[in-house]
Coordinates of C-alpha atoms in Angstrom, one line a residue:
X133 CA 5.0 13.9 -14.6
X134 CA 7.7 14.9 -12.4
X135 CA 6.9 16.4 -8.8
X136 CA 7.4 20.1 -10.1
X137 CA 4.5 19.5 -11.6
X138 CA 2.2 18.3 -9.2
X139 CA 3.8 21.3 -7.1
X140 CA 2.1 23.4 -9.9
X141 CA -1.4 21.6 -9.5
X142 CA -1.6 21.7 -5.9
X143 CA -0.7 25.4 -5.7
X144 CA -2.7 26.2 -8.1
X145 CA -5.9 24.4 -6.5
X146 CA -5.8 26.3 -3.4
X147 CA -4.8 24.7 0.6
X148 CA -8.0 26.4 1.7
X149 CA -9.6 23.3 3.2
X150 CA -8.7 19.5 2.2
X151 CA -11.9 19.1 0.4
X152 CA -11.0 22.4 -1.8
X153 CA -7.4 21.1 -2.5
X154 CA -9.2 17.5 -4.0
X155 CA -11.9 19.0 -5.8
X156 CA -9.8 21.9 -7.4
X157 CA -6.9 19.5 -8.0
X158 CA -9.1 17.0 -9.8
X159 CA -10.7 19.9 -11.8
X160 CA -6.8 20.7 -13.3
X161 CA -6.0 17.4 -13.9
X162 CA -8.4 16.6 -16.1
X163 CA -8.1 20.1 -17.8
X164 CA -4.0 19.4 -18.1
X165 CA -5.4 15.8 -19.4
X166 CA -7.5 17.2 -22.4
X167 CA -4.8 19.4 -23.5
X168 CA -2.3 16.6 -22.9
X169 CA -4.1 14.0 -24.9
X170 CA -3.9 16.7 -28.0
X171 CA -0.3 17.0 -27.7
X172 CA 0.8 13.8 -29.5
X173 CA -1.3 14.2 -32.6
X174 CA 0.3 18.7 -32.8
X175 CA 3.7 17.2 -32.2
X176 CA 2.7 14.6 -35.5
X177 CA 1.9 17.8 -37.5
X178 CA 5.0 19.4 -36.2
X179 CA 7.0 16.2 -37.8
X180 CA 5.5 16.7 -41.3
X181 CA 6.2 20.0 -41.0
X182 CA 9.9 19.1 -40.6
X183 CA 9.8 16.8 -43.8
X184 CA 9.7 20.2 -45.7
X185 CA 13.0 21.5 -45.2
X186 CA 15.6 20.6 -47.7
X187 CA 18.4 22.5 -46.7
X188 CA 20.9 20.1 -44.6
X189 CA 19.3 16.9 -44.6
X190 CA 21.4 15.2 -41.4
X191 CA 20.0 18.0 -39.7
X192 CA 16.3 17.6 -40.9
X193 CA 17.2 14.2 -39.8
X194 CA 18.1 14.8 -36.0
X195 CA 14.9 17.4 -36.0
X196 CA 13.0 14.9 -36.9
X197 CA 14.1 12.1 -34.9
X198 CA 14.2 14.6 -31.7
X199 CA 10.2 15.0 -32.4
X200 CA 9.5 11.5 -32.2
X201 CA 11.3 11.1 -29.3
X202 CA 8.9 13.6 -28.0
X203 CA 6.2 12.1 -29.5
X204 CA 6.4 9.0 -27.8
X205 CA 7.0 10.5 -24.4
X206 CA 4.0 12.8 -24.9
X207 CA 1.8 9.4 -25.2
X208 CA 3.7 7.8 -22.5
X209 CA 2.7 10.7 -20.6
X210 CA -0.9 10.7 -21.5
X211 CA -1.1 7.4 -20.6
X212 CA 0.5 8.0 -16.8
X213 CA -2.2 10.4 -17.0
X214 CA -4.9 7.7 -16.4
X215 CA -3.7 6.2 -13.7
X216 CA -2.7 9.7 -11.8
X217 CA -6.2 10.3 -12.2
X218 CA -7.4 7.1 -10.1
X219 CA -5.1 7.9 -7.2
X220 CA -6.1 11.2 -7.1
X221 CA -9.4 10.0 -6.9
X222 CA -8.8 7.6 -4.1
X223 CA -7.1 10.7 -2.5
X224 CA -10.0 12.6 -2.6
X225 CA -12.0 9.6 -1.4
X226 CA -9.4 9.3 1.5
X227 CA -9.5 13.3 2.2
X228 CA -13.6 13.6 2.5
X229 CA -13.3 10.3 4.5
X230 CA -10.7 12.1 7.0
X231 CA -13.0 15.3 6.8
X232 CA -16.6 13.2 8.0
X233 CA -18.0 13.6 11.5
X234 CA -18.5 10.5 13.4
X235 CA -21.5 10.0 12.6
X236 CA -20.8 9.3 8.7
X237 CA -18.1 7.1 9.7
X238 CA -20.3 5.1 11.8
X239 CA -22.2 4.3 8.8
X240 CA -19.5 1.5 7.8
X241 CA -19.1 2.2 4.3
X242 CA -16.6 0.1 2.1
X243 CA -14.8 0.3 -1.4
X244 CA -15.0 -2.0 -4.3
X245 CA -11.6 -1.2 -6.8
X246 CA -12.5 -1.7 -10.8
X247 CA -8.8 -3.7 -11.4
X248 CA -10.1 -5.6 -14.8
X249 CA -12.7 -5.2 -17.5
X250 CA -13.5 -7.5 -20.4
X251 CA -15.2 -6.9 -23.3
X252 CA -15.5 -10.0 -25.7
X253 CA -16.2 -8.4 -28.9
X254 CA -13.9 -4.8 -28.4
X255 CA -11.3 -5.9 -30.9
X256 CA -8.5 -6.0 -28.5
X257 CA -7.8 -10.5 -27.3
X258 CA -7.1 -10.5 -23.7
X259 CA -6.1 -14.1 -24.2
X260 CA -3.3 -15.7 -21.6
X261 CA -0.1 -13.4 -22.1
X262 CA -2.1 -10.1 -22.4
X263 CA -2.8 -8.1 -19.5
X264 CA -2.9 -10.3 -16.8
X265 CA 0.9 -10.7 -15.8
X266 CA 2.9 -7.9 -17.9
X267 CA 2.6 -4.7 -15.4
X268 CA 0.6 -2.7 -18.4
X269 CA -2.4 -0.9 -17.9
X270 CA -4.8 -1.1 -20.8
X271 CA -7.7 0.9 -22.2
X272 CA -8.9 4.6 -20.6
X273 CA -11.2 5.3 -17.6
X274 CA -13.5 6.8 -19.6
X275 CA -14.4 3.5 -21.6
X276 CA -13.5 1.2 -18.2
X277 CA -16.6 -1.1 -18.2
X278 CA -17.8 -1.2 -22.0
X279 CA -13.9 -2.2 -23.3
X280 CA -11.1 -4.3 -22.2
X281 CA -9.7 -2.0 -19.3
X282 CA -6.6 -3.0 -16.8
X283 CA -5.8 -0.8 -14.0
X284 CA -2.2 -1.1 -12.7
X285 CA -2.6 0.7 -9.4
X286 CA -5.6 -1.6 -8.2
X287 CA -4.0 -4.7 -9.7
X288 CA -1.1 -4.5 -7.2
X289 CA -2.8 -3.4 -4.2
X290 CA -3.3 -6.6 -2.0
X291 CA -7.3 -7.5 -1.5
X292 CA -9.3 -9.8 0.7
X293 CA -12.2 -10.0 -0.9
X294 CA -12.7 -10.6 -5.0
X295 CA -15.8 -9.9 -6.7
X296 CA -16.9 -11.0 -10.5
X297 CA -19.4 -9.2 -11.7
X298 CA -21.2 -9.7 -15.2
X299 CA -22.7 -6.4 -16.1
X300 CA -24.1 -4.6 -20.1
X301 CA -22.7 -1.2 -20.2
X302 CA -22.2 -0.7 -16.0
X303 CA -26.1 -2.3 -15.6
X304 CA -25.2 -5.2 -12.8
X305 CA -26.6 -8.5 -14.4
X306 CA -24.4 -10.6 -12.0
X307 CA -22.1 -11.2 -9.5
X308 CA -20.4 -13.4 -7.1
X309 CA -17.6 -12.7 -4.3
X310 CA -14.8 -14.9 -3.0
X311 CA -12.4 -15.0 -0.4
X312 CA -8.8 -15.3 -0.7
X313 CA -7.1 -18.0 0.7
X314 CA -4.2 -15.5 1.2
X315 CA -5.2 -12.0 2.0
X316 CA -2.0 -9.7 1.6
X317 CA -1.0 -10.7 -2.3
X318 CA -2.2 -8.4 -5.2
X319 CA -3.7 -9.4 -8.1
X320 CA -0.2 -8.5 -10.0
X321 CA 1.8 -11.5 -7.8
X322 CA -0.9 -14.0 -8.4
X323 CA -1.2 -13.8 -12.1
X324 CA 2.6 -13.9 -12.3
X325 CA 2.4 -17.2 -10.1
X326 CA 2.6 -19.5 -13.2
X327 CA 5.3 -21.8 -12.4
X328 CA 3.6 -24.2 -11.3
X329 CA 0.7 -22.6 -11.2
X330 CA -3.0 -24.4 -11.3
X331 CA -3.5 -22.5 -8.3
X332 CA -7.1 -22.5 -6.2
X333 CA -6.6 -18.6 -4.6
X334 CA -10.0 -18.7 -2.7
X335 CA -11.9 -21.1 -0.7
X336 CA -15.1 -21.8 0.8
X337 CA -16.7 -21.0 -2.4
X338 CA -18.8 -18.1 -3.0
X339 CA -19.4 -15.6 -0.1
X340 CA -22.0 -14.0 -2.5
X341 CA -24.4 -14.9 -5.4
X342 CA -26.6 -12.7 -6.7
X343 CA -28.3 -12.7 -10.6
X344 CA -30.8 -9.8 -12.0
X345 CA -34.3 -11.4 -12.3
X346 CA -34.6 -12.6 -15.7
X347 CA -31.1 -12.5 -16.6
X348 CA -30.1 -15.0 -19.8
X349 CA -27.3 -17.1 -21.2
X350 CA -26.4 -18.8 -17.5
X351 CA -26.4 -22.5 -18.7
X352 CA -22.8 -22.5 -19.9
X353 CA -21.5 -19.2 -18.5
X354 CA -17.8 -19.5 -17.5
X355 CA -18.3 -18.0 -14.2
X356 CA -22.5 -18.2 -13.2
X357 CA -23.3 -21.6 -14.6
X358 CA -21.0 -23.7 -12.4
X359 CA -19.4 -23.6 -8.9
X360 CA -16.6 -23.7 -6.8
X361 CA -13.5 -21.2 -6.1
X362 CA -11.5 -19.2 -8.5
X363 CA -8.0 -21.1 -10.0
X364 CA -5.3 -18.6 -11.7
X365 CA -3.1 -19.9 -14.2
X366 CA -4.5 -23.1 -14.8
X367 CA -1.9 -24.7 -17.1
X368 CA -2.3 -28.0 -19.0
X369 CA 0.0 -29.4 -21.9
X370 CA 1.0 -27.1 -24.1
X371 CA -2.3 -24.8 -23.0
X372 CA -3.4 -22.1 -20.2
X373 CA -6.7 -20.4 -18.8
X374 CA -5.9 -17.6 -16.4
X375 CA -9.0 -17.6 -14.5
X376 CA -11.7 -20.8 -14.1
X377 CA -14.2 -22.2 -11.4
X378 CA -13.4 -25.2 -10.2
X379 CA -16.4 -26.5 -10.7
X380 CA -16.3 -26.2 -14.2
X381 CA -13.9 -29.0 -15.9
X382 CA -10.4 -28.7 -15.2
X383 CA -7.6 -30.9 -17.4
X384 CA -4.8 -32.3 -16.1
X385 CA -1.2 -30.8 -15.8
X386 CA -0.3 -33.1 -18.7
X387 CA -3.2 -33.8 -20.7
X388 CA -3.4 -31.7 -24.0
X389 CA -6.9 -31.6 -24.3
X390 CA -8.2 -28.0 -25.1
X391 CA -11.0 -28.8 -22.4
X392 CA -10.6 -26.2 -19.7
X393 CA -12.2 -23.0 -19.7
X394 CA -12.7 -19.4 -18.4
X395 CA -10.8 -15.9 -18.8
X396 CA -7.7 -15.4 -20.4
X397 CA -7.0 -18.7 -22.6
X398 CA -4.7 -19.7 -25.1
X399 CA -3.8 -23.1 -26.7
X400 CA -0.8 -23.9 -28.1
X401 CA 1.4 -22.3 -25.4
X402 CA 3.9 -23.0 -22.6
X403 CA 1.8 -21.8 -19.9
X404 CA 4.6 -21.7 -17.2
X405 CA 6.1 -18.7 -18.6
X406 CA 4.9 -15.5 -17.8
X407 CA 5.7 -14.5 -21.3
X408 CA 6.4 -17.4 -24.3
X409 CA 8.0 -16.0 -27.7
X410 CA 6.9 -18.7 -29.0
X411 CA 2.9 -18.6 -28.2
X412 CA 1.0 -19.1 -31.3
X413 CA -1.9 -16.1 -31.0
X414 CA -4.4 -17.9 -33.2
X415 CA -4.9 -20.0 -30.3
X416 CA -5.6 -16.9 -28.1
X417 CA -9.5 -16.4 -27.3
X418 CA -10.6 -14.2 -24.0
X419 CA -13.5 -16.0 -23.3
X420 CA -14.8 -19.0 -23.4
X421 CA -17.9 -21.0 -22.2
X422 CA -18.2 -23.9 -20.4
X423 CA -18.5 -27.2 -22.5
X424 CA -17.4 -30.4 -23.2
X425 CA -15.6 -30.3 -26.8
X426 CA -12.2 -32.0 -26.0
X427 CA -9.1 -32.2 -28.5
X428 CA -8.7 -34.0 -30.9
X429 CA -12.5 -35.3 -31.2
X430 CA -13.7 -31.7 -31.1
X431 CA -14.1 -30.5 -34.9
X432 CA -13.4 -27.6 -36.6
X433 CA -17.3 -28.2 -37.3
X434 CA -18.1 -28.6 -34.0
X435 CA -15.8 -26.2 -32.5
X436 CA -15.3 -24.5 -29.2
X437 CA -17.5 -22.1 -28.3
X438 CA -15.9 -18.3 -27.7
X439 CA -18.1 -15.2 -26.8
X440 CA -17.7 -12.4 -29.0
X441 CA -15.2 -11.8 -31.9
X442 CA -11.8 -11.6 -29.8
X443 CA -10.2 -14.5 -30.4
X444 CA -7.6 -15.8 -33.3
X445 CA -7.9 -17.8 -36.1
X446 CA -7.5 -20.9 -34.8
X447 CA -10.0 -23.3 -37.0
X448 CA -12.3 -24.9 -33.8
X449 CA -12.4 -21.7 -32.4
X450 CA -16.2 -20.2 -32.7
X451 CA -17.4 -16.9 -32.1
X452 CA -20.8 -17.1 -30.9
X453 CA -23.1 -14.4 -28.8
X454 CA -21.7 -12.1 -25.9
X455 CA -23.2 -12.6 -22.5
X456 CA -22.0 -9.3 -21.2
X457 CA -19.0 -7.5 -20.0
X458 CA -17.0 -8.9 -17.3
X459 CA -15.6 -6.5 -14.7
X460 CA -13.1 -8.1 -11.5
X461 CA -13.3 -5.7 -8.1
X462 CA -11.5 -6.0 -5.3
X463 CA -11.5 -4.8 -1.6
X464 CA -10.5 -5.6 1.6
X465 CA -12.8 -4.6 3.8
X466 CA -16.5 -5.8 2.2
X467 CA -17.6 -9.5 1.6
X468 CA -20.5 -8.1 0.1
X469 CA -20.8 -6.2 -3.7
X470 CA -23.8 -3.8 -3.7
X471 CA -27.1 -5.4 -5.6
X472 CA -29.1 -2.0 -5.6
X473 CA -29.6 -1.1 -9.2
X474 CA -27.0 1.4 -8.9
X475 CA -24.9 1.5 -12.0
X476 CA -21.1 0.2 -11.7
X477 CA -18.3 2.5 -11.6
X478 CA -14.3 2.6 -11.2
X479 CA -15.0 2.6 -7.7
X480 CA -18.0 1.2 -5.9
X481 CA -18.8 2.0 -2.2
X482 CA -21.0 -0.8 -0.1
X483 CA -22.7 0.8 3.1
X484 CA -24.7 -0.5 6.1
X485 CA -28.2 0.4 6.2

């Protein structure tokens, strides 16, 4: 964006009072986001326009090059966009917080950070390479919690506390929180730990469990039917699950069994590397349950059992109903993620009665 212009924004949205300069500066940024996320598509027009001229053709050529130059900046830009947005946001959070008389602070409120949202059935496999380890946000704040959604800026800030909340639509239908073993790494260093990795990153098990009365499909959910502490980059073989419960099964470092599973999974892959050109992505599936369908007596009949539609074509690999979304918080001040009803959101404050 450049700090011209966010000189222009801040100018523009008045020094008044701290509260006026967040509130008007939020109210501009998402104006200059609406008429930046038209931009790409008027600077697409402008390129067919270009087609038209016949006159000098290397220089139609270098016009039209020039504009998809542009293009692609103006989408880069529009993506930036996004995460400006959040730290604005946790600006303005930071501002009203400076701005409260004692009294509010003595409530003891605490922040939850929306880092990771997965959708099983959105079209878009967050299987083991994508997301997790590559320093690229994905998806838009607006659809955060009903797509697959990656926030950069919350993956690297370092956390305490982890929360794993299954949820339809931002509806809380359940959740459980873990401490780190480790509380000054970001999600961002320990997803990139993969060599060995196989690591257990929390301990104690659960600090919180909580499921919605009447809540279904919890026999042989990857995260609310079994227990334990989290493991990141759990490589076996020639295979890798990014996130699993230890209670669940877990294969060992050299047995090729297709029998471990979680968030984030891909067979046929060299899990060690943060990134394998030579990862076969029909083996890539984002989420599956927990079961006992080990290679090679698991058959294509048979089959292992994926939530949703994202997943390859791998021929045991079964698409079969979606449990929910899957959203990961984090925070380092709060072992405990709000049960009240309340809809999710990006960001999701937990305050003492």
């Amino acid at each position: 964006m450049g700090k011209l212009f966010l000189v222009f924004l801040l100018c523009n949205a008045g020094l008044s009072s701290g509260v006026d300069i967040t509130s008007n500066l939020t109210e501009a940024l998402e104006s200059f986001h609406e008429r930046l996320r038209n931009l790409p598509e008027d600077m697409f027009e402008v390129q067919l326009d270009l087609g038209k001229f016949t006159a000098n053709e290397e220089m139609k050529q270098e016009a039209e090059n020039q504009s998809k130059q542009i293009r692609s900046k103006l989408s880069d830009m529009s993506s930036d966009m996004y995460n400006l947005r959040f730290v604005v946001d946790r600006l303005s959070e930071l501002e009203a917080e400076k701005e409260d008389d004692k009294e509010e602070v003595e409530e003891g409120c605490s922040s939850w950070y929306l880092g990771m949202n997965l959708n099983p059935s959105d079209g878009h496999i967050m299987g083991y390479e994508t997301g997790w380890s590559d320093d690229t946000s994905i998806g838009t704040l607006e659809d955060a919690l009903i797509r697959d959604y990656l926030n950069q800026t919350v993956w690297n800030m370092p956390a305490k506390y982890i929360a794993i909340v299954r949820h339809h639509q931002g509806k809380l239908d359940a959740v459980k929180v873990f401490t780190f073993k480790h509380w000054g790494l970001s999600l961002s260093h320990r997803f990139k730990d993969t060599d060995p990795g196989r690591n257990v990153v929390t301990e104690g098990g659960p600090v919180q469990e909580y499921t919605v009365p009447g809540a279904h499909n919890l026999g042989d959910d990857p995260v609310f039917s079994v227990g334990g502490d989290l493991a990141f980059n759990w490589g076996y073989s020639r295979n890798g699950a990014r996130l699993v419960l230890t209670g669940g099964h877990l294969s060992g470092a050299d047995v090729d069994d297709d029998n471990t599973h979680g968030f984030g999974n891909n067979f046929a892959i060299r899990p060690k590397m943060v990134e394998d050109p030579e990862a076969y992505p029909d083996w890539a599936h984002e989420i599956s349950n927990i079961q006992d369908c080990p290679y090679p007596s698991c058959t294509q009949r048979v089959g292992v059992k994926i939530q949703g539609t994202d997943h390859g074509s791998g021929p045991t690999l079964k698409g079969g109903p979606v449990y929910g979304n899957y959203a990961i918080y984090i925070s380092n001040d709060s072992p405990t993620f709000p049960t009240d009803g309340a809809n999710l959101g990006i960001n999701v404050e937990m305050c003492e009665n």
